[in-house]
GROMACS .gro file of C-alpha atoms in nm:
model
  416
    1UNK     CA    1  -1.473   1.070  -1.530
    2UNK     CA    2  -1.402   1.098  -1.901
    3UNK     CA    3  -1.155   0.808  -1.912
    4UNK     CA    4  -1.347   0.556  -1.699
    5UNK     CA    5  -1.554   0.300  -1.887
    6UNK     CA    6  -1.733   0.113  -1.606
    7UNK     CA    7  -1.692  -0.116  -1.305
    8UNK     CA    8  -1.653  -0.487  -1.378
    9UNK     CA    9  -1.705  -0.779  -1.141
   10UNK     CA   10  -1.387  -0.984  -1.112
   11UNK     CA   11  -1.596  -1.293  -1.037
   12UNK     CA   12  -1.876  -1.301  -1.297
   13UNK     CA   13  -1.781  -1.023  -1.536
   14UNK     CA   14  -2.100  -0.819  -1.497
   15UNK     CA   15  -2.047  -0.446  -1.549
   16UNK     CA   16  -2.189  -0.146  -1.364
   17UNK     CA   17  -2.193   0.229  -1.397
   18UNK     CA   18  -1.899   0.380  -1.210
   19UNK     CA   19  -2.091   0.564  -0.940
   20UNK     CA   20  -1.885   0.669  -0.635
   21UNK     CA   21  -2.056   0.446  -0.378
   22UNK     CA   22  -2.085   0.125  -0.579
   23UNK     CA   23  -1.879  -0.135  -0.395
   24UNK     CA   24  -1.973  -0.495  -0.485
   25UNK     CA   25  -2.144  -0.695  -0.757
   26UNK     CA   26  -2.520  -0.735  -0.701
   27UNK     CA   27  -2.505  -1.097  -0.816
   28UNK     CA   28  -2.192  -1.219  -0.638
   29UNK     CA   29  -2.209  -1.037  -0.304
   30UNK     CA   30  -1.884  -1.039  -0.104
   31UNK     CA   31  -1.712  -1.243  -0.377
   32UNK     CA   32  -1.800  -0.982  -0.636
   33UNK     CA   33  -1.507  -0.743  -0.599
   34UNK     CA   34  -1.531  -0.477  -0.869
   35UNK     CA   35  -1.255  -0.340  -1.087
   36UNK     CA   36  -1.238   0.000  -1.256
   37UNK     CA   37  -1.219  -0.028  -1.635
   38UNK     CA   38  -1.058   0.246  -1.844
   39UNK     CA   39  -1.089   0.372  -2.200
   40UNK     CA   40  -0.728   0.295  -2.287
   41UNK     CA   41  -0.748   0.394  -2.653
   42UNK     CA   42  -0.889   0.735  -2.560
   43UNK     CA   43  -0.613   0.784  -2.301
   44UNK     CA   44  -0.348   0.688  -2.557
   45UNK     CA   45  -0.480   0.950  -2.797
   46UNK     CA   46  -0.515   1.231  -2.544
   47UNK     CA   47  -0.227   1.180  -2.296
   48UNK     CA   48   0.145   1.131  -2.347
   49UNK     CA   49   0.474   1.115  -2.162
   50UNK     CA   50   0.562   1.453  -2.309
   51UNK     CA   51   0.247   1.607  -2.167
   52UNK     CA   52   0.319   1.447  -1.831
   53UNK     CA   53   0.671   1.594  -1.832
   54UNK     CA   54   0.521   1.941  -1.862
   55UNK     CA   55   0.282   1.890  -1.570
   56UNK     CA   56   0.406   2.088  -1.265
   57UNK     CA   57   0.188   1.886  -1.024
   58UNK     CA   58   0.408   1.677  -0.791
   59UNK     CA   59   0.157   1.440  -0.635
   60UNK     CA   60  -0.067   1.150  -0.731
   61UNK     CA   61  -0.293   1.395  -0.913
   62UNK     CA   62  -0.043   1.429  -1.198
   63UNK     CA   63  -0.179   1.093  -1.317
   64UNK     CA   64  -0.543   1.208  -1.340
   65UNK     CA   65  -0.624   1.021  -1.665
   66UNK     CA   66  -0.565   0.696  -1.471
   67UNK     CA   67  -0.742   0.804  -1.151
   68UNK     CA   68  -1.120   0.752  -1.126
   69UNK     CA   69  -1.234   1.087  -0.991
   70UNK     CA   70  -1.419   1.377  -1.149
   71UNK     CA   71  -1.176   1.633  -1.290
   72UNK     CA   72  -1.306   1.919  -1.076
   73UNK     CA   73  -1.376   1.729  -0.754
   74UNK     CA   74  -1.236   1.880  -0.437
   75UNK     CA   75  -0.922   1.701  -0.315
   76UNK     CA   76  -0.736   1.685   0.018
   77UNK     CA   77  -0.476   1.959   0.052
   78UNK     CA   78  -0.204   1.723   0.173
   79UNK     CA   79   0.058   1.643  -0.089
   80UNK     CA   80   0.016   1.270  -0.144
   81UNK     CA   81   0.282   1.080  -0.338
   82UNK     CA   82   0.599   1.204  -0.507
   83UNK     CA   83   0.797   0.992  -0.259
   84UNK     CA   84   1.167   0.937  -0.329
   85UNK     CA   85   1.326   0.646  -0.512
   86UNK     CA   86   1.680   0.547  -0.414
   87UNK     CA   87   1.933   0.332  -0.597
   88UNK     CA   88   2.110   0.150  -0.313
   89UNK     CA   89   2.420  -0.046  -0.405
   90UNK     CA   90   2.503  -0.108  -0.038
   91UNK     CA   91   2.162  -0.253   0.048
   92UNK     CA   92   2.163  -0.450  -0.275
   93UNK     CA   93   2.491  -0.614  -0.176
   94UNK     CA   94   2.343  -0.715   0.160
   95UNK     CA   95   2.057  -0.884  -0.022
   96UNK     CA   96   2.275  -1.045  -0.289
   97UNK     CA   97   2.167  -0.813  -0.572
   98UNK     CA   98   2.354  -0.597  -0.820
   99UNK     CA   99   2.063  -0.363  -0.891
  100UNK     CA  100   1.820  -0.259  -0.617
  101UNK     CA  101   1.595   0.046  -0.598
  102UNK     CA  102   1.393   0.140  -0.290
  103UNK     CA  103   1.087   0.363  -0.291
  104UNK     CA  104   1.021   0.512   0.052
  105UNK     CA  105   0.646   0.554   0.078
  106UNK     CA  106   0.676   0.603   0.452
  107UNK     CA  107   0.738   0.967   0.362
  108UNK     CA  108   0.377   1.026   0.265
  109UNK     CA  109   0.203   1.285   0.488
  110UNK     CA  110   0.064   1.042   0.748
  111UNK     CA  111   0.355   0.801   0.711
  112UNK     CA  112   0.236   0.524   0.481
  113UNK     CA  113   0.138   0.422   0.130
  114UNK     CA  114  -0.224   0.412   0.250
  115UNK     CA  115  -0.246   0.790   0.198
  116UNK     CA  116  -0.278   0.717  -0.173
  117UNK     CA  117  -0.598   0.519  -0.118
  118UNK     CA  118  -0.742   0.745   0.150
  119UNK     CA  119  -0.706   1.053  -0.068
  120UNK     CA  120  -0.928   0.879  -0.323
  121UNK     CA  121  -1.175   0.780  -0.049
  122UNK     CA  122  -1.208   1.139   0.067
  123UNK     CA  123  -1.277   1.259  -0.287
  124UNK     CA  124  -1.523   0.980  -0.371
  125UNK     CA  125  -1.711   1.034  -0.045
  126UNK     CA  126  -1.785   1.393  -0.142
  127UNK     CA  127  -1.876   1.285  -0.495
  128UNK     CA  128  -2.130   1.057  -0.325
  129UNK     CA  129  -2.251   1.349  -0.109
  130UNK     CA  130  -2.130   1.170   0.204
  131UNK     CA  131  -1.976   1.353   0.498
  132UNK     CA  132  -1.886   1.055   0.717
  133UNK     CA  133  -1.627   0.801   0.605
  134UNK     CA  134  -1.548   0.485   0.802
  135UNK     CA  135  -1.315   0.189   0.793
  136UNK     CA  136  -1.155  -0.085   0.998
  137UNK     CA  137  -0.777  -0.086   1.018
  138UNK     CA  138  -0.477  -0.208   1.211
  139UNK     CA  139  -0.356   0.152   1.198
  140UNK     CA  140  -0.219   0.287   0.870
  141UNK     CA  141  -0.540   0.294   0.667
  142UNK     CA  142  -0.707   0.452   0.968
  143UNK     CA  143  -0.453   0.727   1.024
  144UNK     CA  144  -0.433   0.803   0.654
  145UNK     CA  145  -0.811   0.833   0.631
  146UNK     CA  146  -0.830   1.057   0.936
  147UNK     CA  147  -0.553   1.282   0.804
  148UNK     CA  148  -0.701   1.311   0.457
  149UNK     CA  149  -1.050   1.382   0.587
  150UNK     CA  150  -0.904   1.661   0.802
  151UNK     CA  151  -0.720   1.793   0.495
  152UNK     CA  152  -1.045   1.826   0.300
  153UNK     CA  153  -1.119   2.128   0.523
  154UNK     CA  154  -1.490   2.051   0.521
  155UNK     CA  155  -1.733   1.938   0.788
  156UNK     CA  156  -1.644   1.572   0.737
  157UNK     CA  157  -1.599   1.294   0.990
  158UNK     CA  158  -1.374   0.988   0.999
  159UNK     CA  159  -1.492   0.696   1.214
  160UNK     CA  160  -1.227   0.431   1.269
  161UNK     CA  161  -1.250   0.077   1.406
  162UNK     CA  162  -0.919  -0.066   1.526
  163UNK     CA  163  -0.835  -0.397   1.697
  164UNK     CA  164  -0.698  -0.381   2.048
  165UNK     CA  165  -0.345  -0.461   1.923
  166UNK     CA  166  -0.322  -0.142   1.713
  167UNK     CA  167   0.012   0.031   1.795
  168UNK     CA  168  -0.011   0.331   2.025
  169UNK     CA  169   0.159   0.563   1.775
  170UNK     CA  170  -0.104   0.497   1.512
  171UNK     CA  171  -0.390   0.543   1.758
  172UNK     CA  172  -0.235   0.873   1.868
  173UNK     CA  173  -0.237   0.991   1.506
  174UNK     CA  174  -0.606   0.911   1.473
  175UNK     CA  175  -0.696   1.113   1.779
  176UNK     CA  176  -0.478   1.408   1.676
  177UNK     CA  177  -0.650   1.417   1.336
  178UNK     CA  178  -0.988   1.438   1.511
  179UNK     CA  179  -1.126   1.096   1.419
  180UNK     CA  180  -1.381   0.906   1.623
  181UNK     CA  181  -1.185   0.596   1.726
  182UNK     CA  182  -1.352   0.271   1.827
  183UNK     CA  183  -1.102   0.029   1.982
  184UNK     CA  184  -1.257  -0.317   1.941
  185UNK     CA  185  -1.128  -0.543   2.216
  186UNK     CA  186  -1.077  -0.830   1.977
  187UNK     CA  187  -0.906  -0.919   1.648
  188UNK     CA  188  -0.889  -0.721   1.323
  189UNK     CA  189  -1.154  -0.956   1.186
  190UNK     CA  190  -1.395  -0.855   1.462
  191UNK     CA  191  -1.316  -0.487   1.403
  192UNK     CA  192  -1.388  -0.530   1.033
  193UNK     CA  193  -1.728  -0.689   1.086
  194UNK     CA  194  -1.831  -0.424   1.337
  195UNK     CA  195  -1.728  -0.150   1.094
  196UNK     CA  196  -1.920  -0.322   0.816
  197UNK     CA  197  -2.234  -0.343   1.029
  198UNK     CA  198  -2.202   0.023   1.130
  199UNK     CA  199  -2.145   0.141   0.772
  200UNK     CA  200  -2.456  -0.040   0.654
  201UNK     CA  201  -2.665   0.075   0.952
  202UNK     CA  202  -2.583   0.445   0.920
  203UNK     CA  203  -2.504   0.473   0.551
  204UNK     CA  204  -2.147   0.599   0.587
  205UNK     CA  205  -1.902   0.600   0.297
  206UNK     CA  206  -1.695   0.280   0.302
  207UNK     CA  207  -1.316   0.324   0.297
  208UNK     CA  208  -1.243  -0.047   0.350
  209UNK     CA  209  -1.000  -0.104   0.064
  210UNK     CA  210  -1.091  -0.468   0.002
  211UNK     CA  211  -1.451  -0.362  -0.063
  212UNK     CA  212  -1.423  -0.022  -0.230
  213UNK     CA  213  -1.295  -0.066  -0.590
  214UNK     CA  214  -1.170   0.292  -0.618
  215UNK     CA  215  -0.907   0.263  -0.345
  216UNK     CA  216  -0.692   0.014  -0.536
  217UNK     CA  217  -0.671   0.285  -0.800
  218UNK     CA  218  -0.508   0.514  -0.545
  219UNK     CA  219  -0.261   0.249  -0.435
  220UNK     CA  220  -0.149   0.186  -0.791
  221UNK     CA  221  -0.005   0.538  -0.810
  222UNK     CA  222   0.302   0.410  -0.622
  223UNK     CA  223   0.408   0.212  -0.930
  224UNK     CA  224   0.300   0.487  -1.171
  225UNK     CA  225   0.548   0.714  -0.989
  226UNK     CA  226   0.810   0.443  -0.977
  227UNK     CA  227   0.789   0.390  -1.352
  228UNK     CA  228   0.825   0.760  -1.423
  229UNK     CA  229   1.115   0.790  -1.178
  230UNK     CA  230   1.287   0.502  -1.363
  231UNK     CA  231   1.231   0.679  -1.695
  232UNK     CA  232   0.981   0.406  -1.791
  233UNK     CA  233   1.249   0.134  -1.787
  234UNK     CA  234   1.087  -0.127  -1.569
  235UNK     CA  235   1.285  -0.359  -1.338
  236UNK     CA  236   1.262  -0.736  -1.355
  237UNK     CA  237   1.084  -0.758  -1.019
  238UNK     CA  238   0.862  -0.530  -0.810
  239UNK     CA  239   0.820  -0.632  -0.446
  240UNK     CA  240   0.546  -0.560  -0.191
  241UNK     CA  241   0.448  -0.684   0.151
  242UNK     CA  242   0.100  -0.838   0.145
  243UNK     CA  243  -0.185  -0.820   0.397
  244UNK     CA  244  -0.537  -0.799   0.255
  245UNK     CA  245  -0.396  -0.805  -0.100
  246UNK     CA  246  -0.510  -0.458  -0.209
  247UNK     CA  247  -0.166  -0.303  -0.244
  248UNK     CA  248  -0.011  -0.568  -0.466
  249UNK     CA  249  -0.336  -0.583  -0.664
  250UNK     CA  250  -0.308  -0.209  -0.712
  251UNK     CA  251   0.054  -0.247  -0.821
  252UNK     CA  252  -0.044  -0.490  -1.094
  253UNK     CA  253  -0.330  -0.266  -1.204
  254UNK     CA  254  -0.093   0.028  -1.239
  255UNK     CA  255   0.164  -0.176  -1.431
  256UNK     CA  256  -0.109  -0.311  -1.656
  257UNK     CA  257  -0.246   0.040  -1.720
  258UNK     CA  258   0.097   0.170  -1.820
  259UNK     CA  259   0.148  -0.112  -2.067
  260UNK     CA  260  -0.199  -0.068  -2.218
  261UNK     CA  261  -0.141   0.302  -2.290
  262UNK     CA  262   0.209   0.240  -2.426
  263UNK     CA  263   0.409   0.413  -2.153
  264UNK     CA  264   0.597   0.088  -2.080
  265UNK     CA  265   0.657  -0.224  -2.286
  266UNK     CA  266   0.626  -0.495  -2.020
  267UNK     CA  267   0.493  -0.587  -1.677
  268UNK     CA  268   0.758  -0.687  -1.420
  269UNK     CA  269   0.722  -0.997  -1.208
  270UNK     CA  270   0.560  -0.931  -0.872
  271UNK     CA  271   0.695  -1.079  -0.550
  272UNK     CA  272   0.438  -1.082  -0.271
  273UNK     CA  273   0.570  -1.126   0.082
  274UNK     CA  274   0.369  -1.225   0.387
  275UNK     CA  275   0.467  -1.278   0.750
  276UNK     CA  276   0.487  -1.645   0.849
  277UNK     CA  277   0.247  -1.587   1.135
  278UNK     CA  278  -0.029  -1.464   0.903
  279UNK     CA  279   0.005  -1.593   0.547
  280UNK     CA  280  -0.332  -1.708   0.410
  281UNK     CA  281  -0.274  -1.566   0.061
  282UNK     CA  282   0.062  -1.738   0.020
  283UNK     CA  283  -0.094  -2.068   0.122
  284UNK     CA  284  -0.374  -2.029  -0.132
  285UNK     CA  285  -0.115  -1.933  -0.397
  286UNK     CA  286   0.094  -2.243  -0.330
  287UNK     CA  287  -0.184  -2.498  -0.290
  288UNK     CA  288  -0.434  -2.366  -0.542
  289UNK     CA  289  -0.704  -2.425  -0.282
  290UNK     CA  290  -0.963  -2.183  -0.149
  291UNK     CA  291  -0.834  -1.933   0.104
  292UNK     CA  292  -0.836  -2.049   0.465
  293UNK     CA  293  -0.873  -1.797   0.747
  294UNK     CA  294  -0.565  -1.792   0.972
  295UNK     CA  295  -0.457  -1.642   1.302
  296UNK     CA  296  -0.289  -1.301   1.303
  297UNK     CA  297   0.037  -1.385   1.482
  298UNK     CA  298   0.297  -1.137   1.361
  299UNK     CA  299   0.458  -0.813   1.473
  300UNK     CA  300   0.386  -0.672   1.125
  301UNK     CA  301   0.045  -0.540   1.227
  302UNK     CA  302  -0.022  -0.359   0.900
  303UNK     CA  303  -0.026  -0.689   0.709
  304UNK     CA  304  -0.175  -0.906   0.983
  305UNK     CA  305  -0.499  -0.987   0.802
  306UNK     CA  306  -0.615  -1.341   0.871
  307UNK     CA  307  -0.925  -1.316   0.649
  308UNK     CA  308  -0.828  -1.099   0.350
  309UNK     CA  309  -1.111  -0.997   0.119
  310UNK     CA  310  -0.910  -0.890  -0.181
  311UNK     CA  311  -0.709  -1.210  -0.204
  312UNK     CA  312  -0.835  -1.303  -0.553
  313UNK     CA  313  -0.707  -0.975  -0.698
  314UNK     CA  314  -0.375  -1.034  -0.519
  315UNK     CA  315  -0.347  -1.392  -0.644
  316UNK     CA  316  -0.430  -1.286  -0.998
  317UNK     CA  317  -0.174  -1.006  -0.980
  318UNK     CA  318   0.109  -1.239  -0.883
  319UNK     CA  319   0.006  -1.514  -1.127
  320UNK     CA  320  -0.055  -1.284  -1.422
  321UNK     CA  321   0.289  -1.129  -1.376
  322UNK     CA  322   0.456  -1.474  -1.359
  323UNK     CA  323   0.558  -1.375  -1.008
  324UNK     CA  324   0.602  -1.556  -0.678
  325UNK     CA  325   0.512  -1.540  -0.309
  326UNK     CA  326   0.723  -1.610  -0.001
  327UNK     CA  327   0.680  -1.587   0.376
  328UNK     CA  328   0.929  -1.445   0.624
  329UNK     CA  329   0.970  -1.474   1.000
  330UNK     CA  330   0.921  -1.194   1.250
  331UNK     CA  331   1.286  -1.230   1.345
  332UNK     CA  332   1.395  -1.165   0.985
  333UNK     CA  333   1.162  -0.862   0.973
  334UNK     CA  334   1.320  -0.714   1.287
  335UNK     CA  335   1.669  -0.773   1.150
  336UNK     CA  336   1.570  -0.605   0.824
  337UNK     CA  337   1.444  -0.296   1.007
  338UNK     CA  338   1.791  -0.250   1.157
  339UNK     CA  339   1.973  -0.344   0.838
  340UNK     CA  340   1.775  -0.102   0.622
  341UNK     CA  341   1.810   0.183   0.868
  342UNK     CA  342   2.183   0.141   0.932
  343UNK     CA  343   2.260   0.093   0.563
  344UNK     CA  344   2.038   0.352   0.394
  345UNK     CA  345   1.896   0.585   0.659
  346UNK     CA  346   1.542   0.470   0.573
  347UNK     CA  347   1.325   0.394   0.877
  348UNK     CA  348   1.060   0.135   0.796
  349UNK     CA  349   0.797  -0.019   1.020
  350UNK     CA  350   0.775  -0.401   1.038
  351UNK     CA  351   0.523  -0.437   0.754
  352UNK     CA  352   0.712  -0.171   0.561
  353UNK     CA  353   1.032  -0.378   0.544
  354UNK     CA  354   0.871  -0.720   0.505
  355UNK     CA  355   0.917  -0.694   0.129
  356UNK     CA  356   1.293  -0.648   0.176
  357UNK     CA  357   1.310  -0.953   0.401
  358UNK     CA  358   1.126  -1.139   0.127
  359UNK     CA  359   1.382  -1.031  -0.132
  360UNK     CA  360   1.660  -1.179   0.078
  361UNK     CA  361   1.473  -1.508   0.107
  362UNK     CA  362   1.387  -1.512  -0.264
  363UNK     CA  363   1.753  -1.455  -0.358
  364UNK     CA  364   1.866  -1.733  -0.124
  365UNK     CA  365   1.607  -1.971  -0.272
  366UNK     CA  366   1.707  -1.888  -0.630
  367UNK     CA  367   1.374  -1.723  -0.715
  368UNK     CA  368   1.551  -1.395  -0.790
  369UNK     CA  369   1.899  -1.399  -0.941
  370UNK     CA  370   2.178  -1.159  -0.853
  371UNK     CA  371   2.175  -0.993  -1.194
  372UNK     CA  372   1.802  -0.924  -1.203
  373UNK     CA  373   1.689  -0.571  -1.124
  374UNK     CA  374   1.454  -0.534  -0.827
  375UNK     CA  375   1.239  -0.250  -0.696
  376UNK     CA  376   1.078  -0.260  -0.352
  377UNK     CA  377   0.836  -0.023  -0.182
  378UNK     CA  378   0.875   0.054   0.189
  379UNK     CA  379   0.507   0.091   0.271
  380UNK     CA  380   0.519   0.250   0.618
  381UNK     CA  381   0.741   0.462   0.842
  382UNK     CA  382   0.914   0.314   1.146
  383UNK     CA  383   0.787   0.590   1.373
  384UNK     CA  384   0.450   0.417   1.344
  385UNK     CA  385   0.574   0.136   1.569
  386UNK     CA  386   0.858   0.246   1.793
  387UNK     CA  387   0.808  -0.048   2.029
  388UNK     CA  388   0.919  -0.299   1.767
  389UNK     CA  389   1.182  -0.056   1.640
  390UNK     CA  390   1.344  -0.067   1.983
  391UNK     CA  391   1.343  -0.445   1.970
  392UNK     CA  392   1.510  -0.434   1.632
  393UNK     CA  393   1.765  -0.169   1.725
  394UNK     CA  394   1.924  -0.336   2.027
  395UNK     CA  395   2.053  -0.186   2.351
  396UNK     CA  396   2.178   0.167   2.402
  397UNK     CA  397   2.468   0.266   2.627
  398UNK     CA  398   2.364   0.365   2.979
  399UNK     CA  399   2.644   0.527   3.178
  400UNK     CA  400   2.726   0.781   3.444
  401UNK     CA  401   2.879   1.109   3.330
  402UNK     CA  402   3.234   0.970   3.346
  403UNK     CA  403   3.471   1.010   3.048
  404UNK     CA  404   3.702   0.730   3.165
  405UNK     CA  405   3.417   0.479   3.183
  406UNK     CA  406   3.296   0.598   2.845
  407UNK     CA  407   3.644   0.543   2.698
  408UNK     CA  408   3.650   0.191   2.838
  409UNK     CA  409   3.306   0.105   2.698
  410UNK     CA  410   3.391   0.254   2.358
  411UNK     CA  411   3.712   0.056   2.355
  412UNK     CA  412   3.531  -0.268   2.437
  413UNK     CA  413   3.277  -0.199   2.161
  414UNK     CA  414   3.543  -0.104   1.906
  415UNK     CA  415   3.403   0.247   1.865
  416UNK     CA  416   3.746   0.404   1.921
   0.00000   0.00000   0.00000
C-alpha cells in the first residue's frame, strides 16, 4: 500500500503498522478505534484529476490511491460503486429546496452502500490469509459481505449473525449467496457480542465495520464518486442516515481526503439523521455527554443500533464539518418512502430514506435554508424490506373483473 502511512488510534494517537487484521489500539481496547492515515503529499504528486479522467474503471477501484489495499490484491468481481446521481427539482420542491441531488446507492450489486465496505473486507481478508469472514448485521452489511465473498470465486466462507428482527428479504439474500446464517433470537446488540466471541474463538476475519478500520475507507468512496459526478463542486450539505456511525464517518474521511490532495477546496457540512426510536448518537451530540445505550425501536432496521461503537468518529465528523444532527419519526420515514418513489422513481428502504426525512425536518427548523445546495445518499434499496414498503405505499384496488365497477372506482378516485 504505497500511499498508506499507518493506522492511528483516534483516542490516544498511538500509531501502528497498517497490517490487514489490525483492528483496535493495544492501549485503549474497544475505545481505540483506528484510522487509516495517508501520504497526502505523495498522492498529490502522483495522482491528478486528469489521470482519473483517463481511467476506464467504473467502480470504487478507480480511486485506488485513496483505498488501503495492495495494488495487485484479488478483488470481488462484482462492480461496486458507480451509482447514479440525480438532480431532482421536483423532490427538492417537496423538501423546500432549490438545489437537491440524490445518489442512489441502493443500486449497488446487493442493494446497499454496504457493498463498498464489504468489498474491502473481502480483499483485506485474503491479504491476511483468512478464508472465513464474519460479522453481525441487521441485514445489509451481512448480505453485502455474503455477496462479495461469493464474488471472490475462491474457497471462502461468510458467517453472519443477525438479530431475530432481520427482514426476511435480507435473510433470503444471505442464504442465496451461500453464507452460514446464525439468527440470534435477541437484539442486534446480542448478535454483535456473539459474533465478537466467535471471531475471537476461531480467528475469523472481522468485517464488523465499527471495529475494522479499513471498512470506513470503503464507505467513503460514495462521496469520492459524488464529488467527481459533481465535477468537484461540492454542495453546502451532504446528508446521511446514521446507525453505528461508520457511514457518516466514512463520508467525512472521503471529503477530508479530497481536500487534502487538492481535488476540492472545502468540506461540506454533514447532516446526520437518526430514527427517533434509536438515536443514541444524536443525544450524545446534543448533550455533550457520554453515549448512552438505547432501545432499538424503529422500522429502519439498518440504522437500529442502540450501542454504536463508531460513535466518536461519527460525532467528530459532524462537528468538524460544522454540521448538525436531527431525529425523525417512523411515520415520516414511511411517508418519505412513498414520496421519493412517486416523485423520482427511486425505491429506498426505511433506513435508505431517513436522510431525506431529516432534510425536510432540517429545512422546517431553519437548519438548512432553501437556497443551500444539498446532496443525500439513499443507502439501501426498498426491495430489502417490502413489508414496510407496503405500509408506506397504501392500499391497492381489489375488484372483480367488471369494467363498470372499475369505471366507478376510478371515477371516485379521480383517476379518470
